[in-house]
PDB file of C-alpha atoms in Angstrom:
ATOM      1  CA  MET A   1     124.909  78.630 125.976  1.00  0.00           C
ATOM      2  CA  ALA A   2     122.804  81.161 124.055  1.00  0.00           C
ATOM      3  CA  ALA A   3     124.709  83.565 121.842  1.00  0.00           C
ATOM      4  CA  GLN A   4     125.043  87.142 123.039  1.00  0.00           C
ATOM      5  CA  ILE A   5     122.992  89.687 121.084  1.00  0.00           C
ATOM      6  CA  LEU A   6     124.541  93.099 120.524  1.00  0.00           C
ATOM      7  CA  PHE A   7     122.006  95.941 120.751  1.00  0.00           C
ATOM      8  CA  ASP A   8     121.389  99.386 122.224  1.00  0.00           C
ATOM      9  CA  PRO A   9     120.042  98.749 125.763  1.00  0.00           C
ATOM     10  CA  SER A  10     118.503 102.235 125.847  1.00  0.00           C
ATOM     11  CA  GLN A  11     116.250 101.515 122.856  1.00  0.00           C
ATOM     12  CA  LYS A  12     112.501 101.405 123.498  1.00  0.00           C
ATOM     13  CA  PHE A  13     109.738  99.802 121.438  1.00  0.00           C
ATOM     14  CA  ASP A  14     105.988  99.355 121.530  1.00  0.00           C
ATOM     15  CA  CYS A  15     103.657  98.585 118.618  1.00  0.00           C
ATOM     16  CA  ARG A  16     101.079 101.374 118.923  1.00  0.00           C
ATOM     17  CA  ASP A  17      99.950 104.758 117.569  1.00  0.00           C
ATOM     18  CA  CYS A  18     101.021 103.928 114.031  1.00  0.00           C
ATOM     19  CA  PRO A  19      98.897 103.905 110.828  1.00  0.00           C
ATOM     20  CA  ALA A  20     100.155 100.470 109.745  1.00  0.00           C
ATOM     21  CA  ARG A  21     103.528 101.902 108.771  1.00  0.00           C
ATOM     22  CA  CYS A  22     105.134  98.466 108.484  1.00  0.00           C
ATOM     23  CA  CYS A  23     102.445  97.451 105.974  1.00  0.00           C
ATOM     24  CA  ARG A  24     103.291 100.421 103.741  1.00  0.00           C
ATOM     25  CA  LEU A  25     107.053 100.115 103.443  1.00  0.00           C
ATOM     26  CA  PRO A  26     108.664 100.697 100.009  1.00  0.00           C
ATOM     27  CA  VAL A  27     110.201  97.208 100.067  1.00  0.00           C
ATOM     28  CA  ALA A  28     108.916  93.747  99.302  1.00  0.00           C
ATOM     29  CA  ILE A  29     108.158  91.192 102.006  1.00  0.00           C
ATOM     30  CA  PRO A  30     110.038  88.004 101.069  1.00  0.00           C
ATOM     31  CA  LEU A  31     108.626  84.531 101.599  1.00  0.00           C
ATOM     32  CA  ASN A  32     110.674  81.418 102.241  1.00  0.00           C
ATOM     33  CA  ALA A  33     109.860  78.084 100.588  1.00  0.00           C
ATOM     34  CA  GLU A  34     107.710  76.886 103.492  1.00  0.00           C
ATOM     35  CA  GLU A  35     105.703  80.112 103.474  1.00  0.00           C
ATOM     36  CA  VAL A  36     105.190  79.965  99.708  1.00  0.00           C
ATOM     37  CA  ALA A  37     103.827  76.423 100.022  1.00  0.00           C
ATOM     38  CA  ARG A  38     101.611  77.341 102.973  1.00  0.00           C
ATOM     39  CA  PHE A  39     100.182  80.420 101.257  1.00  0.00           C
ATOM     40  CA  THR A  40      99.610  78.489  98.031  1.00  0.00           C
ATOM     41  CA  GLU A  41      97.668  75.762  99.825  1.00  0.00           C
ATOM     42  CA  GLU A  42      95.424  78.178 101.753  1.00  0.00           C
ATOM     43  CA  PRO A  43      92.125  78.789  99.857  1.00  0.00           C
ATOM     44  CA  TRP A  44      91.489  82.113 101.590  1.00  0.00           C
ATOM     45  CA  VAL A  45      94.834  83.514 100.403  1.00  0.00           C
ATOM     46  CA  ARG A  46      94.019  82.594  96.796  1.00  0.00           C
ATOM     47  CA  GLU A  47      90.557  84.125  97.132  1.00  0.00           C
ATOM     48  CA  ARG A  48      92.034  87.320  98.564  1.00  0.00           C
ATOM     49  CA  LEU A  49      94.804  87.753  95.986  1.00  0.00           C
ATOM     50  CA  GLY A  50      93.478  86.258  92.767  1.00  0.00           C
ATOM     51  CA  ASP A  51      95.691  84.849  90.023  1.00  0.00           C
ATOM     52  CA  GLU A  52      97.862  87.958  89.671  1.00  0.00           C
ATOM     53  CA  GLY A  53      98.628  88.081  93.375  1.00  0.00           C
ATOM     54  CA  MET A  54      99.317  84.351  93.532  1.00  0.00           C
ATOM     55  CA  ALA A  55     101.880  84.779  90.749  1.00  0.00           C
ATOM     56  CA  TRP A  56     103.864  87.004  93.131  1.00  0.00           C
ATOM     57  CA  ILE A  57     103.485  84.449  95.912  1.00  0.00           C
ATOM     58  CA  ALA A  58     104.989  81.826  93.580  1.00  0.00           C
ATOM     59  CA  LYS A  59     107.991  84.147  93.143  1.00  0.00           C
ATOM     60  CA  GLY A  60     108.450  84.309  96.912  1.00  0.00           C
ATOM     61  CA  VAL A  61     107.084  87.820  97.432  1.00  0.00           C
ATOM     62  CA  VAL A  62     104.000  89.187  99.189  1.00  0.00           C
ATOM     63  CA  PRO A  63     102.167  91.307  96.587  1.00  0.00           C
ATOM     64  CA  THR A  64     101.417  94.978  97.104  1.00  0.00           C
ATOM     65  CA  ARG A  65      98.729  97.272  95.765  1.00  0.00           C
ATOM     66  CA  ASP A  66      98.788 100.970  94.944  1.00  0.00           C
ATOM     67  CA  VAL A  67      96.419 103.053  97.066  1.00  0.00           C
ATOM     68  CA  ASN A  68      96.589 106.780  96.324  1.00  0.00           C
ATOM     69  CA  ARG A  69     100.099 106.307  94.900  1.00  0.00           C
ATOM     70  CA  ILE A  70     101.261 104.616  98.091  1.00  0.00           C
ATOM     71  CA  LEU A  71     102.198 100.951  98.013  1.00  0.00           C
ATOM     72  CA  GLN A  72     100.720  98.817 100.738  1.00  0.00           C
ATOM     73  CA  CYS A  73     100.516  95.129 101.512  1.00  0.00           C
ATOM     74  CA  ALA A  74      97.723  93.359  99.659  1.00  0.00           C
ATOM     75  CA  PHE A  75      96.551  91.913 102.975  1.00  0.00           C
ATOM     76  CA  LEU A  76      96.055  95.304 104.664  1.00  0.00           C
ATOM     77  CA  ASP A  77      92.374  96.098 105.262  1.00  0.00           C
ATOM     78  CA  ASP A  78      90.764  99.546 105.247  1.00  0.00           C
ATOM     79  CA  ASP A  79      90.671  99.473 109.055  1.00  0.00           C
ATOM     80  CA  GLU A  80      94.515  99.433 108.975  1.00  0.00           C
ATOM     81  CA  LEU A  81      94.616  95.900 110.366  1.00  0.00           C
ATOM     82  CA  CYS A  82      96.062  92.773 108.776  1.00  0.00           C
ATOM     83  CA  SER A  83      93.367  90.627 107.175  1.00  0.00           C
ATOM     84  CA  MET A  84      95.650  87.598 107.342  1.00  0.00           C
ATOM     85  CA  GLN A  85      96.160  87.889 111.073  1.00  0.00           C
ATOM     86  CA  LYS A  86      92.422  88.405 111.601  1.00  0.00           C
ATOM     87  CA  LYS A  87      91.528  85.393 109.462  1.00  0.00           C
ATOM     88  CA  LEU A  88      94.355  82.919 110.077  1.00  0.00           C
ATOM     89  CA  GLY A  89      96.103  84.083 113.246  1.00  0.00           C
ATOM     90  CA  HIS A  90      99.497  85.543 114.117  1.00  0.00           C
ATOM     91  CA  ASP A  91     101.391  82.294 113.552  1.00  0.00           C
ATOM     92  CA  PHE A  92     100.376  82.250 109.872  1.00  0.00           C
ATOM     93  CA  LEU A  93     102.162  85.542 109.148  1.00  0.00           C
ATOM     94  CA  PRO A  94     105.496  85.563 107.273  1.00  0.00           C
ATOM     95  CA  GLN A  95     108.593  85.540 109.458  1.00  0.00           C
ATOM     96  CA  THR A  96     109.439  89.060 108.295  1.00  0.00           C
ATOM     97  CA  CYS A  97     106.098  90.406 109.537  1.00  0.00           C
ATOM     98  CA  LYS A  98     106.258  88.614 112.879  1.00  0.00           C
ATOM     99  CA  SER A  99     109.755  89.881 113.637  1.00  0.00           C
ATOM    100  CA  PHE A 100     109.465  93.484 112.344  1.00  0.00           C
ATOM    101  CA  PRO A 101     110.940  95.988 113.175  1.00  0.00           C
ATOM    102  CA  PHE A 102     113.778  93.689 114.185  1.00  0.00           C
ATOM    103  CA  GLY A 103     116.332  91.969 112.006  1.00  0.00           C
ATOM    104  CA  PHE A 104     119.390  89.963 112.959  1.00  0.00           C
ATOM    105  CA  VAL A 105     122.750  89.621 111.244  1.00  0.00           C
ATOM    106  CA  SER A 106     126.089  88.053 112.052  1.00  0.00           C
ATOM    107  CA  ASN A 107     128.839  90.621 111.569  1.00  0.00           C
ATOM    108  CA  GLU A 108     132.374  90.110 110.323  1.00  0.00           C
ATOM    109  CA  LYS A 109     133.363  88.918 113.821  1.00  0.00           C
ATOM    110  CA  ASP A 110     130.483  86.397 113.866  1.00  0.00           C
ATOM    111  CA  GLN A 111     128.755  88.437 116.557  1.00  0.00           C
ATOM    112  CA  LEU A 112     124.951  88.464 116.541  1.00  0.00           C
ATOM    113  CA  VAL A 113     123.680  92.009 115.986  1.00  0.00           C
ATOM    114  CA  ALA A 114     120.074  93.156 116.409  1.00  0.00           C
ATOM    115  CA  GLN A 115     119.006  95.625 113.735  1.00  0.00           C
ATOM    116  CA  MET A 116     116.047  97.919 114.390  1.00  0.00           C
ATOM    117  CA  SER A 117     114.262  99.630 111.531  1.00  0.00           C
ATOM    118  CA  GLN A 118     113.979 103.405 111.779  1.00  0.00           C
ATOM    119  CA  LEU A 119     110.908 103.121 109.549  1.00  0.00           C
ATOM    120  CA  CYS A 120     109.049 102.090 112.699  1.00  0.00           C
ATOM    121  CA  PRO A 121     107.977 105.297 114.543  1.00  0.00           C
ATOM    122  CA  SER A 122     108.474 103.684 117.949  1.00  0.00           C
ATOM    123  CA  ILE A 123     112.068 102.748 117.142  1.00  0.00           C
ATOM    124  CA  ARG A 124     112.731 106.095 115.476  1.00  0.00           C
ATOM    125  CA  ASP A 125     111.266 108.204 118.293  1.00  0.00           C
ATOM    126  CA  GLY A 126     112.253 105.893 121.148  1.00  0.00           C
ATOM    127  CA  TYR A 127     108.935 105.428 122.916  1.00  0.00           C
ATOM    128  CA  GLY A 128     107.500 102.345 124.593  1.00  0.00           C
ATOM    129  CA  GLU A 129     109.183  99.876 126.918  1.00  0.00           C
ATOM    130  CA  LEU A 130     112.890  99.157 127.070  1.00  0.00           C
ATOM    131  CA  ILE A 131     113.823  96.272 124.807  1.00  0.00           C
ATOM    132  CA  THR A 132     114.924  93.186 126.729  1.00  0.00           C
ATOM    133  CA  VAL A 133     117.243  90.386 125.682  1.00  0.00           C
ATOM    134  CA  GLN A 134     114.364  87.927 126.012  1.00  0.00           C
ATOM    135  CA  ARG A 135     112.214  89.963 123.648  1.00  0.00           C
ATOM    136  CA  LEU A 136     115.038  89.969 121.125  1.00  0.00           C
ATOM    137  CA  ARG A 137     115.432  86.202 121.469  1.00  0.00           C
ATOM    138  CA  ASP A 138     111.703  85.805 120.843  1.00  0.00           C
ATOM    139  CA  LYS A 139     111.958  87.983 117.732  1.00  0.00           C
ATOM    140  CA  LEU A 140     115.038  86.066 116.578  1.00  0.00           C
ATOM    141  CA  SER A 141     113.047  82.843 116.843  1.00  0.00           C
ATOM    142  CA  GLN A 142     110.167  84.381 114.888  1.00  0.00           C
ATOM    143  CA  LYS A 143     112.625  85.580 112.263  1.00  0.00           C
ATOM    144  CA  GLY A 144     113.996  82.073 111.869  1.00  0.00           C
ATOM    145  CA  GLY A 145     117.606  82.954 112.683  1.00  0.00           C
ATOM    146  CA  SER A 146     120.145  85.521 111.554  1.00  0.00           C
ATOM    147  CA  GLU A 147     121.698  86.311 108.192  1.00  0.00           C
ATOM    148  CA  ARG A 148     125.172  87.297 107.130  1.00  0.00           C
ATOM    149  CA  MET A 149     125.768  90.972 106.398  1.00  0.00           C
ATOM    150  CA  SER A 150     125.558  91.497 102.665  1.00  0.00           C
ATOM    151  CA  LYS A 151     126.313  94.215 100.169  1.00  0.00           C
ATOM    152  CA  ALA A 152     123.359  93.146  98.032  1.00  0.00           C
ATOM    153  CA  MET A 153     120.118  95.112  98.109  1.00  0.00           C
ATOM    154  CA  ALA A 154     116.515  94.081  97.428  1.00  0.00           C
ATOM    155  CA  THR A 155     113.908  95.833  95.313  1.00  0.00           C
ATOM    156  CA  ARG A 156     110.333  96.222  96.537  1.00  0.00           C
ATOM    157  CA  HIS A 157     109.425  93.045  94.618  1.00  0.00           C
ATOM    158  CA  GLY A 158     112.218  91.047  96.214  1.00  0.00           C
ATOM    159  CA  ARG A 159     114.652  91.017  93.272  1.00  0.00           C
ATOM    160  CA  ILE A 160     118.193  91.052  94.635  1.00  0.00           C
ATOM    161  CA  LEU A 161     120.632  93.496  93.021  1.00  0.00           C
ATOM    162  CA  SER A 162     124.359  93.373  93.639  1.00  0.00           C
ATOM    163  CA  GLN A 163     126.019  96.535  94.893  1.00  0.00           C
ATOM    164  CA  ALA A 164     127.375  97.298  91.411  1.00  0.00           C
ATOM    165  CA  GLN A 165     123.924  96.844  89.869  1.00  0.00           C
ATOM    166  CA  TYR A 166     122.240  98.972  92.502  1.00  0.00           C
ATOM    167  CA  MET A 167     124.768 101.767  91.995  1.00  0.00           C
ATOM    168  CA  ARG A 168     123.735 101.902  88.343  1.00  0.00           C
ATOM    169  CA  VAL A 169     120.152 102.480  89.455  1.00  0.00           C
ATOM    170  CA  LEU A 170     121.310 105.079  91.976  1.00  0.00           C
ATOM    171  CA  ARG A 171     123.080 107.053  89.248  1.00  0.00           C
ATOM    172  CA  ARG A 172     119.803 107.259  87.328  1.00  0.00           C
ATOM    173  CA  TRP A 173     118.106 108.551  90.468  1.00  0.00           C
ATOM    174  CA  LEU A 174     120.781 111.210  90.901  1.00  0.00           C
ATOM    175  CA  GLU A 175     120.317 112.365  87.306  1.00  0.00           C
ATOM    176  CA  ARG A 176     116.631 112.939  87.969  1.00  0.00           C
ATOM    177  CA  LEU A 177     117.206 114.604  91.325  1.00  0.00           C
ATOM    178  CA  GLU A 178     119.404 117.171  89.594  1.00  0.00           C
ATOM    179  CA  GLN A 179     116.514 118.306  87.378  1.00  0.00           C
ATOM    180  CA  ASP A 180     115.250 121.866  87.865  1.00  0.00           C
ATOM    181  CA  LYS A 181     111.722 120.817  88.809  1.00  0.00           C
ATOM    182  CA  PRO A 182     109.560 121.018  91.951  1.00  0.00           C
ATOM    183  CA  PRO A 183     110.733 118.359  94.460  1.00  0.00           C
ATOM    184  CA  LEU A 184     107.335 116.624  94.621  1.00  0.00           C
ATOM    185  CA  GLU A 185     107.215 116.323  90.836  1.00  0.00           C
ATOM    186  CA  VAL A 186     110.704 114.814  90.790  1.00  0.00           C
ATOM    187  CA  LEU A 187     109.837 112.319  93.541  1.00  0.00           C
ATOM    188  CA  LEU A 188     106.731 111.212  91.668  1.00  0.00           C
ATOM    189  CA  GLU A 189     108.838 110.739  88.540  1.00  0.00           C
ATOM    190  CA  LEU A 190     111.342 108.693  90.553  1.00  0.00           C
ATOM    191  CA  TYR A 191     108.544 106.489  91.858  1.00  0.00           C
ATOM    192  CA  ASP A 192     107.182 105.881  88.356  1.00  0.00           C
ATOM    193  CA  TRP A 193     110.651 105.303  86.893  1.00  0.00           C
ATOM    194  CA  THR A 194     111.659 102.854  89.638  1.00  0.00           C
ATOM    195  CA  LYS A 195     108.417 100.912  89.252  1.00  0.00           C
ATOM    196  CA  ALA A 196     108.955 100.734  85.481  1.00  0.00           C
ATOM    197  CA  PHE A 197     112.550  99.557  86.003  1.00  0.00           C
ATOM    198  CA  GLU A 198     111.499  96.737  88.320  1.00  0.00           C
ATOM    199  CA  ASP A 199     108.676  95.675  86.017  1.00  0.00           C
ATOM    200  CA  ALA A 200     111.145  95.610  83.106  1.00  0.00           C
ATOM    201  CA  LEU A 201     113.612  93.261  84.804  1.00  0.00           C
ATOM    202  CA  PRO A 202     113.420  90.117  82.649  1.00  0.00           C
ATOM    203  CA  GLY A 203     112.729  86.651  83.971  1.00  0.00           C
ATOM    204  CA  THR A 204     111.744  85.618  87.467  1.00  0.00           C
ATOM    205  CA  ALA A 205     115.135  84.774  88.977  1.00  0.00           C
ATOM    206  CA  GLU A 206     115.681  86.267  92.415  1.00  0.00           C
ATOM    207  CA  LYS A 207     119.040  87.677  91.289  1.00  0.00           C
ATOM    208  CA  PRO A 208     118.899  89.216  87.782  1.00  0.00           C
ATOM    209  CA  ASP A 209     122.148  89.190  85.815  1.00  0.00           C
ATOM    210  CA  ASP A 210     123.952  92.288  84.534  1.00  0.00           C
ATOM    211  CA  ALA A 211     122.444  91.885  81.069  1.00  0.00           C
ATOM    212  CA  GLY A 212     118.958  91.903  82.571  1.00  0.00           C
ATOM    213  CA  VAL A 213     119.676  95.085  84.530  1.00  0.00           C
ATOM    214  CA  THR A 214     121.060  96.724  81.373  1.00  0.00           C
ATOM    215  CA  GLU A 215     117.898  95.761  79.496  1.00  0.00           C
ATOM    216  CA  ALA A 216     115.668  97.183  82.233  1.00  0.00           C
ATOM    217  CA  LEU A 217     117.659 100.427  82.347  1.00  0.00           C
ATOM    218  CA  ALA A 218     117.396 100.943  78.577  1.00  0.00           C
TER     219      ALA A 218
END
């Protein structure tokens, strides 16, 4: 018997009228081991990304590039369509891309919960067709299953910070937000500071230790 999925039955979704919002999210797209191997073996991916981009693939992260101070997926073309999907087909995409804007977690009662990202305009504004259980099951399959709810948080490059570590970063953000400067200037400073912090995290381990976070914050 298939597990019940908890979700809002009034929620609507349709992938349309959006300037590739999901390809410009301020978070990294993680790759599992199978995806890393598949991307590494595909000549077109290496040609598209070059050595620097392939170094991120080896770390289990889809690389991004800065376009007018906005991060976007390295596979996004100027026509706002995915070059990977055009070249290699939908099935080649990472699980995260195929299942977005849906995620699935098992809560503390071991109930399967569908999460829907408000970063997707359709989810946020509630337009499109009503979401069905079958559509959720299809997305769950594309996602590769559910995860346990976690207090850990990921950076845009896929480094996993514990709640205590992330709170240290948050306190630095709050210090900058309290500055008597124009809001846009402060936000740009926050962007630059956060990028510098992530770049300064030592090593390549998915979960940096406390000493590494301290070093990056210095």
